[in-house]
């Protein structure tokens, strides 16, 4: 059984847990010169060790010596095309699997199962749960509006306000609709947003889209944080429609979030979409929970980054990305 899985089969949360950055080809293997691109590393170079590690289990379980007939067939194939060049291998993520990969028949749900699901005792009749990702969704999120509006009405009463006064009569419903909009990312998935906008293209130079506006909700205080996102990746014969990078930001920012997780989820989603040689994401945010409450530091900004693949292994590649992001 192979220890690798196609990234397209993995959900964002599965990748978030399974990704192992240390198994990317190292910087001294992947020189970004035009005559030695990151996408054309030969199987006889340092990448072969990655494949050897990935296939070590299957090789250990198949130690039987070939029969004389098989040896003859192998020798004939070897002499038939002596000038055939070694096949090239695109760098791929090696996913941590703890030794086994469960077989799937296509019936398993694609969303990850968290400790609280519809099958958890005491939760059989719950509409939905939220624990980093939705386990099971309601028929429509609009169906939640009546309960949410009632909750906002109770909140107003708890603050000592009169929910029936003129200015607050429709506030619970408006607030419920606003919260559904702020968290609309829960209704979106990567496959729907990409909509087939992944294209085969012989391009292996850096692609950067920077200063993408981002609005999100702090999951600790339910107040906004906002800022900008810059994304870079090194394609391996696949490129992504530029607007889709901004839409990926929308998927994960329009949720209850922390900036650290948001940064990594964006990087993992880009990796899942086009399987590049590396992904880099930098997020700069202003958190209202630090501005309008608490320490009240109005000029503070939070910067987080996620570097995967050659962006982590190769200082020159990382420096090139950061220079492009910071240039005006």
mmCIF file of C-alpha atoms in Angstrom:
data_model
loop_
_atom_site.group_PDB
_atom_site.id
_atom_site.type_symbol
_atom_site.label_atom_id
_atom_site.label_comp_id
_atom_site.label_asym_id
_atom_site.label_seq_id
_atom_site.Cartn_x
_atom_site.Cartn_y
_atom_site.Cartn_z
ATOM 1 C CA UNK A 1 0.000 0.000 0.000
ATOM 2 C CA UNK A 2 1.481 3.347 -1.004
ATOM 3 C CA UNK A 3 2.108 5.951 1.667
ATOM 4 C CA UNK A 4 1.155 8.883 -0.564
ATOM 5 C CA UNK A 5 -2.256 10.299 -1.376
ATOM 6 C CA UNK A 6 -3.285 12.633 -4.135
ATOM 7 C CA UNK A 7 -3.825 16.104 -2.712
ATOM 8 C CA UNK A 8 -7.059 16.438 -4.654
ATOM 9 C CA UNK A 9 -8.513 13.666 -2.481
ATOM 10 C CA UNK A 10 -7.754 15.502 0.765
ATOM 11 C CA UNK A 11 -9.965 18.067 2.426
ATOM 12 C CA UNK A 12 -8.406 21.277 3.693
ATOM 13 C CA UNK A 13 -8.614 20.174 7.302
ATOM 14 C CA UNK A 14 -7.090 16.772 6.517
ATOM 15 C CA UNK A 15 -4.214 18.504 4.788
ATOM 16 C CA UNK A 16 -3.890 20.886 7.719
ATOM 17 C CA UNK A 17 -3.257 17.900 9.995
ATOM 18 C CA UNK A 18 -1.391 15.647 7.586
ATOM 19 C CA UNK A 19 0.952 18.023 5.796
ATOM 20 C CA UNK A 20 4.618 17.372 6.497
ATOM 21 C CA UNK A 21 6.710 20.264 5.201
ATOM 22 C CA UNK A 22 10.014 18.563 5.982
ATOM 23 C CA UNK A 23 9.510 16.120 3.114
ATOM 24 C CA UNK A 24 9.710 18.767 0.399
ATOM 25 C CA UNK A 25 12.894 18.549 -1.715
ATOM 26 C CA UNK A 26 15.634 20.576 -0.072
ATOM 27 C CA UNK A 27 16.925 23.877 -1.411
ATOM 28 C CA UNK A 28 20.219 22.493 -2.708
ATOM 29 C CA UNK A 29 18.252 20.068 -4.888
ATOM 30 C CA UNK A 30 15.833 22.610 -6.293
ATOM 31 C CA UNK A 31 17.810 25.372 -7.953
ATOM 32 C CA UNK A 32 15.469 27.822 -9.639
ATOM 33 C CA UNK A 33 17.719 28.496 -12.596
ATOM 34 C CA UNK A 34 16.080 28.422 -15.999
ATOM 35 C CA UNK A 35 18.046 25.324 -16.977
ATOM 36 C CA UNK A 36 17.152 23.473 -13.774
ATOM 37 C CA UNK A 37 13.599 24.367 -12.871
ATOM 38 C CA UNK A 38 11.833 23.136 -9.783
ATOM 39 C CA UNK A 39 9.418 21.145 -11.904
ATOM 40 C CA UNK A 40 11.992 19.196 -13.882
ATOM 41 C CA UNK A 41 14.067 17.620 -11.107
ATOM 42 C CA UNK A 42 15.134 14.218 -12.360
ATOM 43 C CA UNK A 43 14.205 11.066 -10.526
ATOM 44 C CA UNK A 44 17.912 10.334 -10.249
ATOM 45 C CA UNK A 45 18.496 13.454 -8.131
ATOM 46 C CA UNK A 46 17.672 14.123 -4.496
ATOM 47 C CA UNK A 47 13.968 13.654 -5.053
ATOM 48 C CA UNK A 48 14.482 9.944 -5.470
ATOM 49 C CA UNK A 49 14.985 9.643 -1.721
ATOM 50 C CA UNK A 50 11.503 11.043 -1.189
ATOM 51 C CA UNK A 51 9.981 8.491 -3.501
ATOM 52 C CA UNK A 52 12.054 5.751 -1.893
ATOM 53 C CA UNK A 53 10.699 6.707 1.501
ATOM 54 C CA UNK A 54 7.151 6.823 0.201
ATOM 55 C CA UNK A 55 7.416 3.399 -1.388
ATOM 56 C CA UNK A 56 9.575 1.722 1.252
ATOM 57 C CA UNK A 57 6.669 -0.153 2.776
ATOM 58 C CA UNK A 58 5.523 -1.677 -0.492
ATOM 59 C CA UNK A 59 9.098 -2.654 -1.343
ATOM 60 C CA UNK A 60 9.545 -4.378 2.006
ATOM 61 C CA UNK A 61 6.445 -6.465 1.416
ATOM 62 C CA UNK A 62 7.502 -7.473 -2.102
ATOM 63 C CA UNK A 63 10.965 -8.997 -1.661
ATOM 64 C CA UNK A 64 10.353 -12.110 -3.778
ATOM 65 C CA UNK A 65 12.971 -12.563 -6.509
ATOM 66 C CA UNK A 66 11.650 -12.305 -10.086
ATOM 67 C CA UNK A 67 11.293 -15.453 -12.111
ATOM 68 C CA UNK A 68 13.676 -16.169 -15.028
ATOM 69 C CA UNK A 69 10.920 -15.163 -17.458
ATOM 70 C CA UNK A 70 10.449 -11.855 -15.638
ATOM 71 C CA UNK A 71 14.200 -11.237 -15.659
ATOM 72 C CA UNK A 72 14.218 -11.796 -19.398
ATOM 73 C CA UNK A 73 11.363 -9.368 -19.937
ATOM 74 C CA UNK A 74 13.106 -6.748 -17.839
ATOM 75 C CA UNK A 75 16.374 -7.108 -19.741
ATOM 76 C CA UNK A 76 14.565 -6.888 -23.078
ATOM 77 C CA UNK A 77 12.820 -3.676 -22.019
ATOM 78 C CA UNK A 78 16.093 -2.239 -20.781
ATOM 79 C CA UNK A 79 17.881 -2.885 -24.072
ATOM 80 C CA UNK A 80 14.958 -1.841 -26.261
ATOM 81 C CA UNK A 81 15.265 1.863 -25.412
ATOM 82 C CA UNK A 82 18.776 2.555 -24.115
ATOM 83 C CA UNK A 83 18.541 6.267 -24.915
ATOM 84 C CA UNK A 84 15.229 6.890 -23.118
ATOM 85 C CA UNK A 85 15.820 9.697 -20.577
ATOM 86 C CA UNK A 86 14.958 9.245 -16.938
ATOM 87 C CA UNK A 87 11.402 10.259 -16.184
ATOM 88 C CA UNK A 88 10.932 13.508 -14.341
ATOM 89 C CA UNK A 89 9.026 13.779 -11.114
ATOM 90 C CA UNK A 90 7.176 16.861 -9.935
ATOM 91 C CA UNK A 91 7.822 17.582 -6.262
ATOM 92 C CA UNK A 92 4.860 16.479 -4.216
ATOM 93 C CA UNK A 93 3.883 16.662 -0.603
ATOM 94 C CA UNK A 94 4.487 13.526 1.435
ATOM 95 C CA UNK A 95 1.589 13.224 3.838
ATOM 96 C CA UNK A 96 1.940 11.791 7.300
ATOM 97 C CA UNK A 97 -0.148 8.640 7.551
ATOM 98 C CA UNK A 98 1.123 6.879 10.689
ATOM 99 C CA UNK A 99 1.901 3.798 8.630
ATOM 100 C CA UNK A 100 -1.498 3.140 7.077
ATOM 101 C CA UNK A 101 -4.004 4.762 4.773
ATOM 102 C CA UNK A 102 -7.633 3.675 5.076
ATOM 103 C CA UNK A 103 -9.167 2.527 1.858
ATOM 104 C CA UNK A 104 -12.130 4.590 0.712
ATOM 105 C CA UNK A 105 -15.008 3.540 -1.490
ATOM 106 C CA UNK A 106 -16.321 7.046 -2.134
ATOM 107 C CA UNK A 107 -19.098 6.781 0.469
ATOM 108 C CA UNK A 108 -17.193 8.401 3.325
ATOM 109 C CA UNK A 109 -17.973 12.065 4.021
ATOM 110 C CA UNK A 110 -15.376 14.517 2.749
ATOM 111 C CA UNK A 111 -15.671 16.778 5.781
ATOM 112 C CA UNK A 112 -13.614 15.774 8.807
ATOM 113 C CA UNK A 113 -15.299 14.302 11.855
ATOM 114 C CA UNK A 114 -14.655 16.133 15.090
ATOM 115 C CA UNK A 115 -15.448 14.926 18.630
ATOM 116 C CA UNK A 116 -18.989 16.327 18.373
ATOM 117 C CA UNK A 117 -21.098 14.951 15.528
ATOM 118 C CA UNK A 118 -24.674 13.916 14.865
ATOM 119 C CA UNK A 119 -23.803 10.419 16.080
ATOM 120 C CA UNK A 120 -22.401 11.606 19.407
ATOM 121 C CA UNK A 121 -24.725 10.585 22.278
ATOM 122 C CA UNK A 122 -26.829 13.549 23.315
ATOM 123 C CA UNK A 123 -26.336 15.346 19.989
ATOM 124 C CA UNK A 124 -28.569 13.279 17.710
ATOM 125 C CA UNK A 125 -31.100 16.091 17.204
ATOM 126 C CA UNK A 126 -28.638 18.970 16.892
ATOM 127 C CA UNK A 127 -28.995 21.133 13.795
ATOM 128 C CA UNK A 128 -25.260 21.426 13.289
ATOM 129 C CA UNK A 129 -21.985 21.639 15.151
ATOM 130 C CA UNK A 130 -18.986 23.894 14.741
ATOM 131 C CA UNK A 131 -15.556 22.704 15.782
ATOM 132 C CA UNK A 132 -13.011 24.265 13.388
ATOM 133 C CA UNK A 133 -15.112 22.901 10.519
ATOM 134 C CA UNK A 134 -18.788 22.012 10.206
ATOM 135 C CA UNK A 135 -19.479 18.330 10.719
ATOM 136 C CA UNK A 136 -23.022 18.364 9.450
ATOM 137 C CA UNK A 137 -24.817 21.323 7.977
ATOM 138 C CA UNK A 138 -28.441 22.439 8.265
ATOM 139 C CA UNK A 139 -30.568 22.241 5.078
ATOM 140 C CA UNK A 140 -30.055 26.004 4.633
ATOM 141 C CA UNK A 141 -28.327 28.446 6.916
ATOM 142 C CA UNK A 142 -31.311 30.770 6.583
ATOM 143 C CA UNK A 143 -33.216 28.199 8.624
ATOM 144 C CA UNK A 144 -31.132 29.330 11.580
ATOM 145 C CA UNK A 145 -32.418 32.920 11.430
ATOM 146 C CA UNK A 146 -35.411 32.556 13.813
ATOM 147 C CA UNK A 147 -33.332 30.956 16.567
ATOM 148 C CA UNK A 148 -30.504 33.423 16.077
ATOM 149 C CA UNK A 149 -32.872 36.389 16.143
ATOM 150 C CA UNK A 150 -34.400 35.142 19.395
ATOM 151 C CA UNK A 151 -30.911 34.834 20.862
ATOM 152 C CA UNK A 152 -30.055 38.404 19.893
ATOM 153 C CA UNK A 153 -33.313 39.578 21.411
ATOM 154 C CA UNK A 154 -32.399 37.877 24.696
ATOM 155 C CA UNK A 155 -28.974 39.506 24.507
ATOM 156 C CA UNK A 156 -30.514 42.951 24.136
ATOM 157 C CA UNK A 157 -32.741 42.289 27.120
ATOM 158 C CA UNK A 158 -29.751 41.085 29.113
ATOM 159 C CA UNK A 159 -28.012 44.392 28.414
ATOM 160 C CA UNK A 160 -30.950 46.219 29.982
ATOM 161 C CA UNK A 161 -32.328 47.450 26.663
ATOM 162 C CA UNK A 162 -35.946 47.313 25.550
ATOM 163 C CA UNK A 163 -36.040 45.073 22.427
ATOM 164 C CA UNK A 164 -39.487 46.454 21.574
ATOM 165 C CA UNK A 165 -38.497 50.086 21.241
ATOM 166 C CA UNK A 166 -38.542 51.554 17.754
ATOM 167 C CA UNK A 167 -34.830 51.459 17.054
ATOM 168 C CA UNK A 168 -34.423 47.831 18.177
ATOM 169 C CA UNK A 169 -37.554 46.102 16.881
ATOM 170 C CA UNK A 170 -35.818 44.662 13.808
ATOM 171 C CA UNK A 171 -32.301 44.653 15.229
ATOM 172 C CA UNK A 172 -32.302 40.945 16.236
ATOM 173 C CA UNK A 173 -33.198 39.854 12.703
ATOM 174 C CA UNK A 174 -30.721 42.274 11.116
ATOM 175 C CA UNK A 175 -27.945 41.113 13.456
ATOM 176 C CA UNK A 176 -28.705 37.463 12.693
ATOM 177 C CA UNK A 177 -28.520 38.101 8.943
ATOM 178 C CA UNK A 178 -25.282 40.034 9.381
ATOM 179 C CA UNK A 179 -23.708 37.185 11.359
ATOM 180 C CA UNK A 180 -24.683 34.695 8.661
ATOM 181 C CA UNK A 181 -22.983 36.916 6.104
ATOM 182 C CA UNK A 182 -19.876 37.315 8.247
ATOM 183 C CA UNK A 183 -19.613 33.515 8.426
ATOM 184 C CA UNK A 184 -20.733 32.630 4.896
ATOM 185 C CA UNK A 185 -17.451 30.788 4.325
ATOM 186 C CA UNK A 186 -18.953 27.780 6.072
ATOM 187 C CA UNK A 187 -21.241 27.337 3.050
ATOM 188 C CA UNK A 188 -18.364 27.312 0.567
ATOM 189 C CA UNK A 189 -15.906 24.611 -0.402
ATOM 190 C CA UNK A 190 -12.728 24.728 -2.438
ATOM 191 C CA UNK A 191 -14.055 22.653 -5.340
ATOM 192 C CA UNK A 192 -17.051 24.928 -5.896
ATOM 193 C CA UNK A 193 -14.982 28.101 -5.715
ATOM 194 C CA UNK A 194 -12.304 26.856 -8.127
ATOM 195 C CA UNK A 195 -15.001 25.914 -10.648
ATOM 196 C CA UNK A 196 -12.484 24.245 -12.932
ATOM 197 C CA UNK A 197 -10.195 27.303 -13.145
ATOM 198 C CA UNK A 198 -7.026 25.199 -12.933
ATOM 199 C CA UNK A 199 -5.066 25.275 -16.188
ATOM 200 C CA UNK A 200 -2.173 23.270 -17.615
ATOM 201 C CA UNK A 201 0.624 25.701 -18.355
ATOM 202 C CA UNK A 202 4.377 25.237 -18.824
ATOM 203 C CA UNK A 203 5.301 27.882 -16.259
ATOM 204 C CA UNK A 204 7.564 27.416 -13.269
ATOM 205 C CA UNK A 205 8.277 30.986 -12.153
ATOM 206 C CA UNK A 206 6.799 32.602 -9.076
ATOM 207 C CA UNK A 207 3.199 33.834 -9.110
ATOM 208 C CA UNK A 208 2.293 36.432 -6.476
ATOM 209 C CA UNK A 209 -1.011 38.148 -5.744
ATOM 210 C CA UNK A 210 -0.644 40.626 -2.909
ATOM 211 C CA UNK A 211 -2.736 43.001 -0.799
ATOM 212 C CA UNK A 212 -5.951 40.968 -1.018
ATOM 213 C CA UNK A 213 -8.441 42.586 1.353
ATOM 214 C CA UNK A 214 -9.547 40.314 4.172
ATOM 215 C CA UNK A 215 -12.339 40.615 6.754
ATOM 216 C CA UNK A 216 -12.893 38.017 9.432
ATOM 217 C CA UNK A 217 -14.352 37.483 12.911
ATOM 218 C CA UNK A 218 -12.251 36.789 15.985
ATOM 219 C CA UNK A 219 -13.558 33.550 17.457
ATOM 220 C CA UNK A 220 -12.531 34.610 20.967
ATOM 221 C CA UNK A 221 -14.537 37.851 21.197
ATOM 222 C CA UNK A 222 -16.813 37.822 18.117
ATOM 223 C CA UNK A 223 -15.430 41.157 16.958
ATOM 224 C CA UNK A 224 -13.875 41.794 13.537
ATOM 225 C CA UNK A 225 -10.291 41.693 12.430
ATOM 226 C CA UNK A 226 -9.288 42.851 8.990
ATOM 227 C CA UNK A 227 -6.225 43.382 6.839
ATOM 228 C CA UNK A 228 -4.552 42.111 3.706
ATOM 229 C CA UNK A 229 -3.267 38.788 2.415
ATOM 230 C CA UNK A 230 -0.397 38.134 0.008
ATOM 231 C CA UNK A 231 -0.064 34.729 -1.676
ATOM 232 C CA UNK A 232 2.769 33.327 -3.761
ATOM 233 C CA UNK A 233 3.321 29.915 -5.292
ATOM 234 C CA UNK A 234 5.717 28.157 -7.665
ATOM 235 C CA UNK A 235 3.662 26.286 -10.296
ATOM 236 C CA UNK A 236 4.451 22.810 -11.501
ATOM 237 C CA UNK A 237 2.704 22.728 -14.889
ATOM 238 C CA UNK A 238 -0.568 23.936 -13.334
ATOM 239 C CA UNK A 239 -1.683 27.503 -12.690
ATOM 240 C CA UNK A 240 -4.709 28.853 -10.874
ATOM 241 C CA UNK A 241 -7.034 31.585 -12.075
ATOM 242 C CA UNK A 242 -5.860 34.734 -10.295
ATOM 243 C CA UNK A 243 -9.265 35.643 -8.908
ATOM 244 C CA UNK A 244 -9.483 32.212 -7.310
ATOM 245 C CA UNK A 245 -6.700 33.143 -4.907
ATOM 246 C CA UNK A 246 -8.872 35.982 -3.624
ATOM 247 C CA UNK A 247 -11.856 33.640 -3.400
ATOM 248 C CA UNK A 248 -9.818 31.149 -1.378
ATOM 249 C CA UNK A 249 -9.126 33.969 1.078
ATOM 250 C CA UNK A 250 -12.880 34.603 1.282
ATOM 251 C CA UNK A 251 -13.670 30.952 2.019
ATOM 252 C CA UNK A 252 -11.550 30.847 5.151
ATOM 253 C CA UNK A 253 -11.752 34.463 6.329
ATOM 254 C CA UNK A 254 -15.565 34.498 6.379
ATOM 255 C CA UNK A 255 -15.629 32.232 9.412
ATOM 256 C CA UNK A 256 -14.924 32.463 13.108
ATOM 257 C CA UNK A 257 -11.143 32.501 12.973
ATOM 258 C CA UNK A 258 -7.772 33.136 14.479
ATOM 259 C CA UNK A 259 -5.222 34.688 12.146
ATOM 260 C CA UNK A 260 -2.683 31.919 12.642
ATOM 261 C CA UNK A 261 -5.068 29.210 11.459
ATOM 262 C CA UNK A 262 -6.395 31.387 8.633
ATOM 263 C CA UNK A 263 -2.878 31.803 7.242
ATOM 264 C CA UNK A 264 -2.189 28.089 7.162
ATOM 265 C CA UNK A 265 -5.597 27.166 5.751
ATOM 266 C CA UNK A 266 -5.056 29.484 2.783
ATOM 267 C CA UNK A 267 -1.644 27.943 2.077
ATOM 268 C CA UNK A 268 -3.004 24.405 2.342
ATOM 269 C CA UNK A 269 -5.920 25.227 0.021
ATOM 270 C CA UNK A 270 -3.578 26.565 -2.672
ATOM 271 C CA UNK A 271 -1.455 23.452 -2.283
ATOM 272 C CA UNK A 272 -4.530 21.262 -2.675
ATOM 273 C CA UNK A 273 -5.667 23.180 -5.762
ATOM 274 C CA UNK A 274 -2.552 23.094 -7.965
ATOM 275 C CA UNK A 275 0.065 20.952 -6.167
ATOM 276 C CA UNK A 276 2.865 23.503 -6.595
ATOM 277 C CA UNK A 277 6.517 23.188 -5.597
ATOM 278 C CA UNK A 278 5.896 25.638 -2.783
ATOM 279 C CA UNK A 279 3.377 28.080 -1.317
ATOM 280 C CA UNK A 280 3.909 31.232 0.728
ATOM 281 C CA UNK A 281 1.226 33.240 2.508
ATOM 282 C CA UNK A 282 1.632 36.421 4.566
ATOM 283 C CA UNK A 283 -1.320 37.955 6.428
ATOM 284 C CA UNK A 284 -1.267 41.373 8.089
ATOM 285 C CA UNK A 285 -4.252 42.076 10.317
ATOM 286 C CA UNK A 286 -5.700 44.660 12.666
ATOM 287 C CA UNK A 287 -7.660 43.056 15.492
ATOM 288 C CA UNK A 288 -10.485 45.073 16.995
ATOM 289 C CA UNK A 289 -10.260 42.980 20.148
ATOM 290 C CA UNK A 290 -6.923 44.758 20.722
ATOM 291 C CA UNK A 291 -8.104 48.160 19.475
ATOM 292 C CA UNK A 292 -11.544 48.830 20.948
ATOM 293 C CA UNK A 293 -11.179 46.766 24.138
ATOM 294 C CA UNK A 294 -8.491 45.249 26.301
ATOM 295 C CA UNK A 295 -5.104 46.883 25.772
ATOM 296 C CA UNK A 296 -6.590 49.332 23.214
ATOM 297 C CA UNK A 297 -3.477 49.622 21.049
ATOM 298 C CA UNK A 298 -4.861 51.286 17.961
ATOM 299 C CA UNK A 299 -1.663 51.140 15.899
ATOM 300 C CA UNK A 300 -0.795 47.499 16.497
ATOM 301 C CA UNK A 301 -0.737 45.046 13.596
ATOM 302 C CA UNK A 302 -0.342 41.290 13.603
ATOM 303 C CA UNK A 303 1.695 39.598 10.852
ATOM 304 C CA UNK A 304 1.601 35.835 10.320
ATOM 305 C CA UNK A 305 3.158 33.711 7.600
ATOM 306 C CA UNK A 306 3.135 30.158 6.323
ATOM 307 C CA UNK A 307 5.954 28.925 4.109
ATOM 308 C CA UNK A 308 5.708 25.521 2.467
ATOM 309 C CA UNK A 309 8.047 23.664 0.129
ATOM 310 C CA UNK A 310 10.836 25.625 -1.514
ATOM 311 C CA UNK A 311 9.697 28.812 0.193
ATOM 312 C CA UNK A 312 10.701 27.219 3.480
ATOM 313 C CA UNK A 313 13.768 25.321 2.256
ATOM 314 C CA UNK A 314 15.342 27.905 -0.054
ATOM 315 C CA UNK A 315 16.239 31.275 1.566
ATOM 316 C CA UNK A 316 16.655 32.959 -1.828
ATOM 317 C CA UNK A 317 13.180 31.940 -2.970
ATOM 318 C CA UNK A 318 11.708 33.123 0.310
ATOM 319 C CA UNK A 319 13.595 36.414 0.071
ATOM 320 C CA UNK A 320 12.358 36.978 -3.482
ATOM 321 C CA UNK A 321 8.759 36.498 -2.361
ATOM 322 C CA UNK A 322 9.102 38.809 0.647
ATOM 323 C CA UNK A 323 10.738 41.499 -1.497
ATOM 324 C CA UNK A 324 7.861 41.338 -3.970
ATOM 325 C CA UNK A 325 5.294 41.501 -1.169
ATOM 326 C CA UNK A 326 6.944 44.442 0.578
ATOM 327 C CA UNK A 327 7.620 46.469 -2.578
ATOM 328 C CA UNK A 328 5.307 49.403 -3.202
#
